[in-house]
Amino acid sequence: WFEKEGWTDEAIRHAFLAADDKLAARLVDDAAAELALHWNNAQLIKYVKKLPLEQLPLYPRLCIYYAWALTNTGQLDALTKILTIAESSQAHSRQPPAILACVVTLRAYEHLRKLDFANATQLCRQALSLLEPSTQGSPSAEEQWGFAAATNLLPYICLYSDPRRAAVLYPIGLALSQKFGILVATANSTARLARAKHQLGQLHEAADVLRQGLNTLGHGRSGDAKGSRVVNVGELHLIMGRLHYEWNRLEEAEPFVQQARQLNELSGFPPVLALELETSLRLSLARGEIEAAQTSLHRLNQLCAETHQDDQLSKQTFEVMAMNGKLALASRAPGLGHLLVEVAGWLRERKLGAEDRFEYPLEGGYSILARSLLAQNRPAEAFALLERLVGAAQAGGRKDDLIRYLLLQALAVQSLGQEDGAWKPLLRALKLAEPEGYCRSFVDLGPAMHALLKQLAKDRPTLYLTTLLEAFPEDSGKPSSAPAHPRSEAARETDWFEPLNDRERSVLRLIAIGKSHKQIAKELQLAPNTVRWYIQSLYSKLQVHNRTKVINRARDVGLL
């Protein structure tokens, strides 16, 4: 009776109460397309989890909708199993092309989360070929969902492989989402199209996309067409805040970030939270609020620790954000030099080397490596790595990355004592940056970049150079805290840690060659408990917790 009257939820509830699993499965399958179309993930997941596993192969579409809901809610552990059930069903091959495209896209997404970019890209192409012949006529609710799902997820994957393709695909997904009244998909497509534009260095176009999206969706939370889902537009505010930050409009950036923070409090979507923390850190540093920046970094570190190892993509993304934050903090506060050591340790754990081959999605770690090498006064190695990063960014049309790499390259050449050679990458970066109004990418590089720009302005003054120089803080003309020449072991140690005394140094050297507590005690003619005390002191000063880490940390700072 409830089914006949169109009261789907009540019909399903009574089927479960009657322990009629077959009826419940059929009812859930009938309702799944509508639930998926309106992103009602929680309800769909609740229904499917109540069904016996043996019922699922009979309903491949239900499995697909369920897989999509699991993806949307970050429940990736169950994704592989449910996709396998759907694909093994004899009825699977008879699904509309748009539904099949969504299955392939989900498989691509699964590979992406595991950092398997080659297979993710290959499956993306396959999904696109399935969608092409299905764009005519009036699609059913199922096909609407398939179109919307695939055209939202495919560009997301492309963001990590080819931002130019993402910028082409997202408007298609955005138009379909708006046509079908799917506001959640509209918000997602808007945010990611803006991100793609930002990656391509099209800051003004990104801002236009965000303004249109916020006008369509409203500036707060928006219910969808059937009120079944609440749309969090916090990500749109956050990306707009980051654009204003780049333009050095700090007073305009802050309200957008605050609004994003408030909107994301209930949903707590980790990628948006990570972006908000990184942006807040940058804003705090721009205002000279070191403690506030440290608080943001601490929360970002917590988010990294809480991210499951199986979600390799999110873990890597959050860790790169945290390392960027540590490098930024260390450059502004000499007393936080230990953060540079933590970055060096992270790079070593990830086994990243300056001569490695790398793919674009993993490029963030190598960008960190280049900046770390510069901070360690190893400009020749940094320059060689940046030369390859510049080539990769240029080949991919990623002007945002290209500008940053060229500026770092200019600093590397300057550190090599070849100031004239620094003009070429600097002038190229200025030419790319000026039309879009880039500012903080220059300012955040500190006194060394200020000195380069100031010297260039003497020979080739322009309004843009004047604007950039005015954006630097008043103390930027002072000598950089970074060393102009390699320093002694003791000087580097004093920057980062409380200095080691002679006895601690002796204990450290014996630990490094593998001596036990008793062997160290015998060689130094100390009581074993005294040796333990010195080792604990080493751990405290070098901010580690075991022998292996104390050796690695000591090597990072030149003590061994």
Coordinates of C-alpha atoms in Angstrom, one line a residue:
W1 CA 0.0 0.0 0.0
F2 CA 2.8 2.4 0.9
E3 CA 4.5 1.6 -2.4
K4 CA 1.3 2.3 -4.4
E5 CA 0.8 5.6 -2.6
G6 CA 4.5 6.6 -3.4
W7 CA 5.7 6.6 0.2
T8 CA 8.9 4.8 -0.6
D9 CA 10.7 5.1 2.7
E10 CA 7.7 3.6 4.6
A11 CA 7.3 0.9 2.0
I12 CA 11.0 -0.1 2.5
R13 CA 10.8 0.1 6.3
H14 CA 7.8 -2.2 6.4
A15 CA 9.4 -4.7 4.0
F16 CA 12.4 -5.0 6.4
L17 CA 10.0 -5.3 9.4
A18 CA 8.3 -8.1 7.6
A19 CA 11.7 -9.8 7.0
D20 CA 10.9 -9.9 3.3
D21 CA 14.4 -9.4 1.9
K22 CA 13.4 -9.9 -1.7
L23 CA 10.7 -7.3 -1.6
A24 CA 13.0 -4.9 0.3
A25 CA 15.8 -5.4 -2.3
R26 CA 13.4 -4.6 -5.1
L27 CA 12.0 -1.5 -3.4
V28 CA 15.5 -0.2 -2.6
D29 CA 16.6 -0.9 -6.2
D30 CA 13.6 1.1 -7.5
A31 CA 14.4 4.0 -5.2
A32 CA 18.2 3.9 -5.6
A33 CA 18.3 6.0 -8.8
E34 CA 16.4 8.9 -7.2
L35 CA 18.4 8.7 -4.0
A36 CA 21.7 8.7 -6.0
L37 CA 20.5 11.5 -8.3
H38 CA 20.0 13.8 -5.2
W39 CA 23.2 12.6 -3.5
N40 CA 21.2 11.1 -0.5
N41 CA 24.2 8.9 0.4
A42 CA 23.4 8.2 4.0
Q43 CA 19.9 6.9 3.3
L44 CA 21.0 4.7 0.4
I45 CA 23.9 3.2 2.4
K46 CA 21.6 2.5 5.4
Y47 CA 19.2 0.6 3.1
V48 CA 21.8 -1.5 1.3
K49 CA 23.6 -2.5 4.5
K50 CA 20.4 -4.1 5.8
L51 CA 20.1 -6.3 2.7
P52 CA 21.6 -9.8 2.6
L53 CA 24.8 -10.0 0.5
E54 CA 23.3 -12.7 -1.7
Q55 CA 20.6 -10.3 -2.9
L56 CA 23.0 -7.7 -4.3
P57 CA 24.2 -9.6 -7.5
L58 CA 20.6 -9.6 -8.7
Y59 CA 20.6 -5.8 -8.7
P60 CA 23.8 -4.5 -10.5
R61 CA 22.5 -0.9 -10.7
L62 CA 21.9 -0.8 -7.0
C63 CA 25.5 -2.0 -6.5
I64 CA 26.7 0.9 -8.7
Y65 CA 24.6 3.5 -6.8
Y66 CA 25.8 2.0 -3.5
A67 CA 29.5 2.2 -4.7
W68 CA 29.0 5.9 -5.6
A69 CA 27.5 6.6 -2.2
L70 CA 30.5 4.9 -0.6
T71 CA 32.9 7.0 -2.7
N72 CA 31.0 10.2 -1.7
T73 CA 31.3 9.4 2.0
G74 CA 34.9 8.2 1.9
Q75 CA 34.1 4.6 2.7
L76 CA 36.6 3.2 0.2
D77 CA 37.3 -0.1 1.9
A78 CA 34.0 -1.5 0.7
L79 CA 34.2 0.0 -2.8
T80 CA 36.2 -2.7 -4.5
K81 CA 34.0 -5.5 -3.2
I82 CA 30.7 -3.9 -4.3
L83 CA 32.0 -3.0 -7.8
T84 CA 33.2 -6.6 -8.3
I85 CA 29.7 -7.9 -7.3
A86 CA 28.1 -5.5 -9.8
E87 CA 30.5 -6.3 -12.7
S88 CA 30.1 -10.1 -12.1
S89 CA 26.4 -9.9 -12.5
Q90 CA 25.0 -11.2 -15.9
A91 CA 22.7 -8.2 -16.0
H92 CA 25.5 -5.7 -15.7
S93 CA 26.3 -5.7 -19.5
R94 CA 22.8 -4.6 -20.3
Q95 CA 23.0 -1.3 -18.4
P96 CA 22.8 2.0 -20.3
P97 CA 26.2 3.4 -21.4
A98 CA 26.1 6.3 -18.9
I99 CA 25.8 3.7 -16.0
L100 CA 28.6 1.6 -17.4
A101 CA 30.7 4.8 -17.8
C102 CA 30.1 5.5 -14.1
V103 CA 31.4 2.1 -13.1
V104 CA 34.5 2.6 -15.2
T105 CA 34.9 6.0 -13.6
L106 CA 34.6 4.5 -10.1
R107 CA 37.3 2.0 -11.0
A108 CA 39.5 4.9 -12.2
Y109 CA 38.9 6.7 -8.9
E110 CA 39.9 3.6 -7.0
H111 CA 43.2 3.5 -8.9
L112 CA 43.7 7.2 -8.3
R113 CA 43.3 6.8 -4.5
K114 CA 46.1 4.3 -4.7
L115 CA 48.3 6.7 -6.7
D116 CA 48.1 4.4 -9.7
F117 CA 47.8 7.2 -12.2
A118 CA 48.5 5.2 -15.4
N119 CA 45.5 2.9 -14.9
A120 CA 43.3 5.8 -13.7
T121 CA 44.0 7.8 -16.9
Q122 CA 43.4 4.7 -19.1
L123 CA 40.0 4.1 -17.5
C124 CA 39.1 7.8 -17.8
R125 CA 39.5 7.5 -21.6
Q126 CA 37.4 4.4 -21.6
A127 CA 34.6 6.2 -19.6
L128 CA 34.7 9.1 -22.0
S129 CA 34.2 6.9 -25.0
L130 CA 31.1 5.3 -23.3
L131 CA 29.6 8.8 -22.6
E132 CA 30.0 10.1 -26.2
P133 CA 27.2 8.2 -27.9
S134 CA 24.8 8.7 -25.0
T135 CA 24.4 12.5 -25.1
Q136 CA 21.3 12.6 -27.4
G137 CA 17.6 12.5 -26.5
S138 CA 15.9 12.8 -23.1
P139 CA 17.8 10.6 -20.6
S140 CA 16.1 8.6 -17.9
A141 CA 16.7 9.3 -14.2
E142 CA 19.3 6.6 -14.2
E143 CA 21.1 8.1 -17.2
Q144 CA 20.8 11.6 -15.7
W145 CA 22.6 10.2 -12.6
G146 CA 25.2 8.4 -14.8
F147 CA 25.9 11.5 -16.7
A148 CA 26.2 13.7 -13.6
A149 CA 28.3 11.2 -11.7
A150 CA 30.7 10.4 -14.5
T151 CA 31.1 14.0 -15.6
N152 CA 31.8 15.1 -12.0
L153 CA 34.3 12.4 -11.2
L154 CA 36.2 12.2 -14.5
P155 CA 37.4 15.8 -14.4
Y156 CA 38.3 15.3 -10.7
I157 CA 40.7 12.5 -11.8
C158 CA 41.9 14.8 -14.6
L159 CA 42.9 17.4 -12.1
Y160 CA 45.7 15.1 -11.1
S161 CA 46.8 14.2 -14.6
D162 CA 45.7 16.9 -17.1
P163 CA 44.2 20.1 -15.7
R164 CA 43.5 21.4 -19.2
R165 CA 41.2 18.4 -19.9
A166 CA 39.6 19.0 -16.5
A167 CA 38.9 22.6 -17.5
V168 CA 37.1 21.3 -20.6
L169 CA 35.1 18.5 -18.9
Y170 CA 33.9 20.4 -15.9
P171 CA 31.7 22.8 -17.7
I172 CA 29.9 19.8 -19.3
G173 CA 29.3 18.3 -15.8
L174 CA 28.3 21.7 -14.5
A175 CA 25.7 22.2 -17.2
L176 CA 24.2 18.7 -16.7
S177 CA 24.1 19.1 -12.9
Q178 CA 22.3 22.5 -13.3
K179 CA 19.9 21.0 -16.0
F180 CA 18.9 18.1 -13.7
G181 CA 18.7 20.3 -10.6
I182 CA 21.5 18.4 -8.7
L183 CA 22.9 21.2 -6.5
V184 CA 25.5 19.1 -4.8
A185 CA 27.1 18.2 -8.2
T186 CA 26.7 21.8 -9.2
A187 CA 28.8 22.9 -6.2
N188 CA 31.4 20.2 -6.7
S189 CA 31.8 21.1 -10.4
T190 CA 32.0 24.8 -9.7
A191 CA 34.7 24.4 -7.1
R192 CA 36.8 22.0 -9.2
L193 CA 36.5 24.0 -12.4
A194 CA 37.8 27.0 -10.4
R195 CA 40.6 24.8 -9.1
A196 CA 41.5 23.8 -12.7
K197 CA 41.5 27.4 -13.8
H198 CA 43.8 28.3 -10.9
Q199 CA 46.2 25.5 -11.8
L200 CA 46.3 26.9 -15.4
G201 CA 47.1 30.3 -14.0
Q202 CA 43.7 31.8 -15.0
L203 CA 43.0 33.5 -11.7
H204 CA 40.4 36.0 -13.0
E205 CA 38.5 33.3 -14.8
A206 CA 38.5 31.2 -11.6
A207 CA 37.1 34.1 -9.7
D208 CA 34.3 34.5 -12.3
V209 CA 33.4 30.8 -12.0
L210 CA 33.2 31.1 -8.3
R211 CA 31.0 34.3 -8.4
Q212 CA 28.6 32.6 -10.7
G213 CA 28.5 29.5 -8.5
L214 CA 27.8 31.4 -5.4
N215 CA 25.1 33.4 -7.0
T216 CA 23.4 30.2 -8.2
L217 CA 23.8 28.3 -4.9
G218 CA 23.6 31.1 -2.4
H219 CA 26.5 32.0 0.0
G220 CA 25.5 29.6 2.7
R221 CA 24.1 26.1 2.8
S222 CA 21.6 25.3 0.1
G223 CA 19.0 22.5 0.0
D224 CA 18.7 20.6 -3.2
A225 CA 15.6 20.4 -5.4
K226 CA 13.9 17.9 -3.2
G227 CA 15.4 19.1 0.1
S228 CA 17.0 15.7 0.6
R229 CA 20.6 17.0 0.8
V230 CA 22.3 20.1 2.1
V231 CA 25.0 21.6 -0.1
N232 CA 28.1 22.9 1.6
V233 CA 29.5 25.8 -0.5
G234 CA 32.3 26.4 1.9
E235 CA 34.8 25.1 -0.7
L236 CA 33.8 27.9 -3.1
H237 CA 34.3 30.5 -0.4
L238 CA 37.7 29.0 0.4
I239 CA 39.0 29.0 -3.2
M240 CA 37.8 32.6 -3.5
G241 CA 39.7 33.4 -0.3
R242 CA 42.9 31.9 -1.8
L243 CA 42.6 33.9 -4.9
H244 CA 42.3 37.1 -2.9
Y245 CA 45.3 36.0 -0.8
E246 CA 47.3 35.6 -4.0
W247 CA 46.3 39.1 -5.1
N248 CA 47.4 40.3 -1.6
R249 CA 43.9 41.4 -0.7
L250 CA 44.2 40.0 2.8
E251 CA 41.3 41.9 4.3
E252 CA 39.1 40.5 1.5
A253 CA 40.5 37.0 1.8
E254 CA 39.8 36.7 5.6
P255 CA 36.0 36.8 5.5
F256 CA 35.9 34.2 2.7
V257 CA 38.1 31.8 4.8
Q258 CA 36.0 32.4 7.9
Q259 CA 32.8 31.7 6.0
A260 CA 34.3 28.5 4.7
R261 CA 35.4 27.5 8.2
Q262 CA 31.9 28.0 9.6
L263 CA 30.2 26.1 6.6
N264 CA 32.6 23.2 6.9
E265 CA 32.2 22.7 10.7
L266 CA 29.2 20.4 10.4
S267 CA 30.3 18.4 7.3
G268 CA 34.0 18.3 8.3
F269 CA 35.0 17.3 4.8
P270 CA 38.8 16.6 5.2
P271 CA 40.1 18.0 1.8
V272 CA 38.3 21.3 2.5
L273 CA 39.5 21.4 6.1
A274 CA 43.1 20.8 5.0
L275 CA 42.8 23.6 2.4
E276 CA 41.3 25.9 5.0
L277 CA 44.1 25.2 7.5
E278 CA 46.8 25.8 4.9
T279 CA 45.2 29.1 3.9
S280 CA 44.7 30.2 7.5
L281 CA 48.4 29.4 8.1
R282 CA 49.4 31.6 5.2
L283 CA 47.2 34.5 6.3
S284 CA 48.5 34.3 9.8
L285 CA 52.1 34.5 8.5
A286 CA 51.2 37.4 6.3
R287 CA 50.0 39.2 9.4
G288 CA 53.0 38.2 11.4
E289 CA 51.0 36.0 13.7
I290 CA 53.5 33.1 14.2
E291 CA 51.6 31.4 17.1
A292 CA 48.3 31.3 15.1
A293 CA 50.2 29.9 12.1
Q294 CA 51.7 27.2 14.4
T295 CA 48.2 26.3 15.6
S296 CA 47.0 25.8 12.0
L297 CA 50.1 23.7 11.3
H298 CA 49.4 21.5 14.4
R299 CA 45.8 20.9 13.3
L300 CA 47.1 20.1 9.8
N301 CA 49.6 17.6 11.2
Q302 CA 46.7 16.0 13.2
L303 CA 44.6 15.6 10.0
C304 CA 47.6 13.9 8.3
A305 CA 47.9 11.5 11.2
E306 CA 44.1 10.7 11.2
T307 CA 44.0 10.0 7.5
H308 CA 43.9 6.2 6.8
Q309 CA 47.0 4.7 5.1
D310 CA 44.7 3.2 2.4
D311 CA 43.7 6.6 1.2
Q312 CA 47.1 7.3 -0.2
L313 CA 46.0 10.3 -2.4
S314 CA 44.6 12.3 0.5
K315 CA 47.4 11.4 2.8
Q316 CA 50.0 12.6 0.3
T317 CA 48.1 15.7 -0.4
F318 CA 47.7 16.6 3.2
E319 CA 51.3 15.9 4.0
V320 CA 52.5 18.1 1.1
M321 CA 50.4 20.9 2.5
A322 CA 51.9 20.3 6.0
M323 CA 55.5 20.4 4.6
N324 CA 54.8 23.6 2.7
G325 CA 53.5 25.1 6.0
K326 CA 56.6 24.0 7.8
L327 CA 58.9 25.5 5.2
A328 CA 56.9 28.8 5.3
L329 CA 57.0 29.0 9.1
A330 CA 60.7 28.2 9.3
S331 CA 61.5 30.9 6.7
R332 CA 59.6 33.5 8.8
A333 CA 60.7 32.4 12.3
P334 CA 64.4 31.4 12.7
G335 CA 63.7 29.9 16.1
L336 CA 61.6 27.2 14.3
G337 CA 64.5 25.9 12.3
H338 CA 63.7 22.4 13.6
L339 CA 60.8 22.4 11.1
L340 CA 63.4 22.2 8.3
V341 CA 64.8 19.1 9.8
E342 CA 61.3 17.5 10.0
V343 CA 60.8 18.3 6.3
A344 CA 64.2 16.7 5.5
G345 CA 63.1 13.6 7.5
W346 CA 59.8 13.4 5.6
L347 CA 61.6 13.6 2.2
R348 CA 63.9 10.8 3.3
E349 CA 61.1 8.6 4.5
R350 CA 59.4 9.1 1.1
K351 CA 62.7 8.3 -0.6
L352 CA 62.5 11.4 -2.8
G353 CA 65.7 12.3 -4.6
A354 CA 66.7 15.2 -6.8
E355 CA 67.4 12.9 -9.8
D356 CA 64.2 10.8 -9.6
R357 CA 61.7 10.6 -12.4
F358 CA 58.3 11.9 -11.3
E359 CA 54.7 12.2 -12.5
Y360 CA 52.7 15.4 -12.2
P361 CA 50.4 14.0 -9.4
L362 CA 53.5 13.3 -7.3
E363 CA 55.2 16.6 -8.2
G364 CA 54.2 18.3 -4.9
G365 CA 56.8 16.2 -3.0
Y366 CA 59.6 17.3 -5.4
S367 CA 58.6 20.9 -5.1
I368 CA 59.1 20.5 -1.4
L369 CA 62.5 18.9 -2.1
A370 CA 63.6 21.8 -4.2
R371 CA 62.6 24.3 -1.5
S372 CA 64.3 22.1 1.2
L373 CA 67.5 22.0 -0.9
L374 CA 67.5 25.8 -1.1
A375 CA 66.9 26.1 2.6
Q376 CA 69.9 23.8 3.2
N377 CA 72.1 26.1 0.9
R378 CA 72.3 23.5 -1.8
P379 CA 71.4 25.7 -4.8
A380 CA 73.1 23.6 -7.5
E381 CA 71.0 20.5 -6.7
A382 CA 67.9 22.7 -6.3
F383 CA 68.5 24.3 -9.7
A384 CA 68.8 21.0 -11.6
L385 CA 65.6 19.7 -10.0
L386 CA 63.8 23.0 -10.7
E387 CA 64.9 22.8 -14.4
R388 CA 62.9 19.6 -14.7
L389 CA 59.9 20.9 -12.7
V390 CA 59.8 23.9 -15.0
G391 CA 59.8 21.7 -18.0
A392 CA 57.0 19.5 -16.6
A393 CA 54.8 22.5 -15.7
Q394 CA 55.3 24.1 -19.0
A395 CA 54.4 20.9 -20.9
G396 CA 51.2 20.6 -18.8
G397 CA 50.1 24.2 -19.3
R398 CA 50.2 24.7 -15.5
K399 CA 51.1 28.3 -15.3
D400 CA 50.5 28.5 -11.6
D401 CA 53.2 25.9 -10.9
L402 CA 55.4 27.3 -13.6
I403 CA 55.5 30.8 -12.0
R404 CA 56.4 29.3 -8.6
Y405 CA 59.2 27.1 -10.1
L406 CA 60.7 29.9 -12.1
L407 CA 60.8 32.1 -9.0
L408 CA 62.6 29.4 -7.0
Q409 CA 64.9 28.9 -9.9
A410 CA 65.8 32.6 -9.8
L411 CA 66.6 32.3 -6.1
A412 CA 68.8 29.2 -6.8
V413 CA 70.8 31.0 -9.4
Q414 CA 71.1 34.0 -7.1
S415 CA 72.4 31.7 -4.3
L416 CA 75.1 30.4 -6.8
G417 CA 76.4 33.9 -7.0
Q418 CA 75.2 34.4 -10.5
E419 CA 72.8 37.3 -10.1
D420 CA 72.8 38.2 -13.8
G421 CA 71.6 34.6 -14.5
A422 CA 68.7 35.1 -12.2
W423 CA 67.1 37.7 -14.5
K424 CA 66.0 35.2 -17.1
P425 CA 63.7 33.0 -15.0
L426 CA 62.6 36.0 -13.0
L427 CA 61.6 38.0 -16.1
R428 CA 59.8 35.0 -17.5
A429 CA 57.8 34.6 -14.2
L430 CA 56.9 38.3 -14.2
K431 CA 55.6 38.1 -17.8
L432 CA 53.3 35.2 -16.9
A433 CA 52.2 36.6 -13.5
E434 CA 51.5 40.2 -14.4
P435 CA 48.3 39.7 -16.4
E436 CA 46.7 37.7 -13.6
G437 CA 47.9 40.0 -10.8
Y438 CA 50.1 37.4 -8.9
C439 CA 51.6 38.9 -5.8
R440 CA 52.0 36.6 -2.8
S441 CA 53.9 34.0 -4.8
F442 CA 56.6 36.7 -4.9
V443 CA 56.2 38.2 -1.4
D444 CA 56.2 34.9 0.4
L445 CA 59.7 34.1 -0.8
G446 CA 60.9 36.8 1.5
P447 CA 64.0 39.1 1.5
A448 CA 65.9 37.3 -1.1
M449 CA 63.1 37.8 -3.7
H450 CA 62.7 41.4 -2.5
A451 CA 66.3 42.1 -3.2
L452 CA 66.1 40.6 -6.7
L453 CA 63.0 42.6 -7.6
K454 CA 64.5 45.8 -6.1
Q455 CA 67.6 45.4 -8.2
L456 CA 65.5 44.7 -11.4
A457 CA 63.3 47.7 -10.7
K458 CA 66.4 50.0 -10.8
D459 CA 67.2 48.8 -14.3
R460 CA 63.7 48.2 -15.7
P461 CA 61.1 50.0 -13.6
T462 CA 57.5 49.0 -14.2
L463 CA 54.2 49.7 -12.4
Y464 CA 53.9 45.9 -11.7
L465 CA 57.3 45.8 -10.0
T466 CA 56.4 48.8 -7.9
T467 CA 53.2 47.1 -6.8
L468 CA 55.1 43.9 -5.9
L469 CA 57.8 45.8 -3.9
E470 CA 55.1 47.8 -2.0
A471 CA 53.5 44.5 -0.9
F472 CA 56.6 43.3 0.9
P473 CA 56.7 44.0 4.7
E474 CA 58.9 46.9 5.8
D475 CA 61.7 44.6 7.2
S476 CA 62.2 42.8 3.8
G477 CA 65.2 45.0 3.1
K478 CA 67.1 43.5 6.0
P479 CA 69.5 40.7 5.2
S480 CA 67.9 37.3 4.9
S481 CA 68.1 34.9 7.9
A482 CA 69.1 32.2 5.4
P483 CA 72.9 31.8 5.2
A484 CA 74.8 33.2 2.2
H485 CA 77.6 30.6 2.6
P486 CA 77.7 27.1 4.2
R487 CA 78.0 27.4 8.0
S488 CA 79.8 25.4 10.6
E489 CA 78.2 22.3 12.2
A490 CA 77.9 24.1 15.5
A491 CA 76.1 27.1 13.9
R492 CA 73.6 24.9 12.1
E493 CA 72.9 23.0 15.3
T494 CA 72.4 26.1 17.4
D495 CA 69.8 27.3 14.9
W496 CA 67.7 24.2 15.2
F497 CA 68.3 22.8 18.7
E498 CA 69.7 23.4 22.1
P499 CA 73.4 22.9 21.5
L500 CA 74.9 19.4 22.3
N501 CA 77.7 19.3 24.9
D502 CA 80.9 17.3 24.3
R503 CA 79.7 14.2 26.2
E504 CA 76.4 14.1 24.2
R505 CA 78.4 14.4 21.0
S506 CA 80.5 11.4 22.1
V507 CA 77.5 9.3 22.9
L508 CA 75.8 10.3 19.6
R509 CA 78.9 9.2 17.6
L510 CA 79.0 5.8 19.4
I511 CA 75.2 5.3 18.8
A512 CA 75.8 5.9 15.1
I513 CA 78.3 3.1 14.8
G514 CA 75.9 0.7 16.5
K515 CA 77.3 0.5 20.1
S516 CA 75.0 -0.8 22.8
H517 CA 74.3 1.0 26.2
K518 CA 76.9 -1.2 27.9
Q519 CA 79.5 -0.8 25.2
I520 CA 79.1 3.0 25.3
A521 CA 79.3 2.9 29.1
K522 CA 82.5 0.9 29.0
E523 CA 84.2 3.0 26.3
L524 CA 83.3 6.3 28.0
Q525 CA 83.9 4.9 31.5
L526 CA 80.3 5.9 32.6
A527 CA 77.6 4.1 34.5
P528 CA 74.9 2.5 32.2
N529 CA 72.2 4.7 33.9
T530 CA 74.3 7.8 33.1
V531 CA 74.5 6.7 29.4
R532 CA 70.8 6.2 29.4
W533 CA 70.4 9.7 30.8
Y534 CA 72.6 11.2 28.0
I535 CA 70.6 9.3 25.3
Q536 CA 67.3 10.6 26.7
S537 CA 68.9 14.1 26.6
L538 CA 69.8 13.5 22.9
Y539 CA 66.3 12.4 22.1
S540 CA 64.9 15.6 23.8
K541 CA 67.2 18.0 22.1
L542 CA 66.9 16.4 18.6
Q543 CA 63.1 15.9 19.1
V544 CA 63.0 12.2 18.3
H545 CA 62.1 9.0 20.2
N546 CA 64.5 6.2 19.2
R547 CA 68.0 5.4 18.1
T548 CA 67.3 5.2 14.4
K549 CA 65.6 8.6 14.3
V550 CA 68.3 10.3 16.4
I551 CA 70.9 9.1 13.8
N552 CA 68.8 10.3 10.9
R553 CA 68.1 13.6 12.5
A554 CA 71.8 14.1 13.4
R555 CA 72.7 13.5 9.8
D556 CA 70.1 15.9 8.5
V557 CA 71.7 18.7 10.5
G558 CA 75.3 17.8 9.9
L559 CA 76.2 16.4 13.3
L560 CA 77.3 13.1 11.7

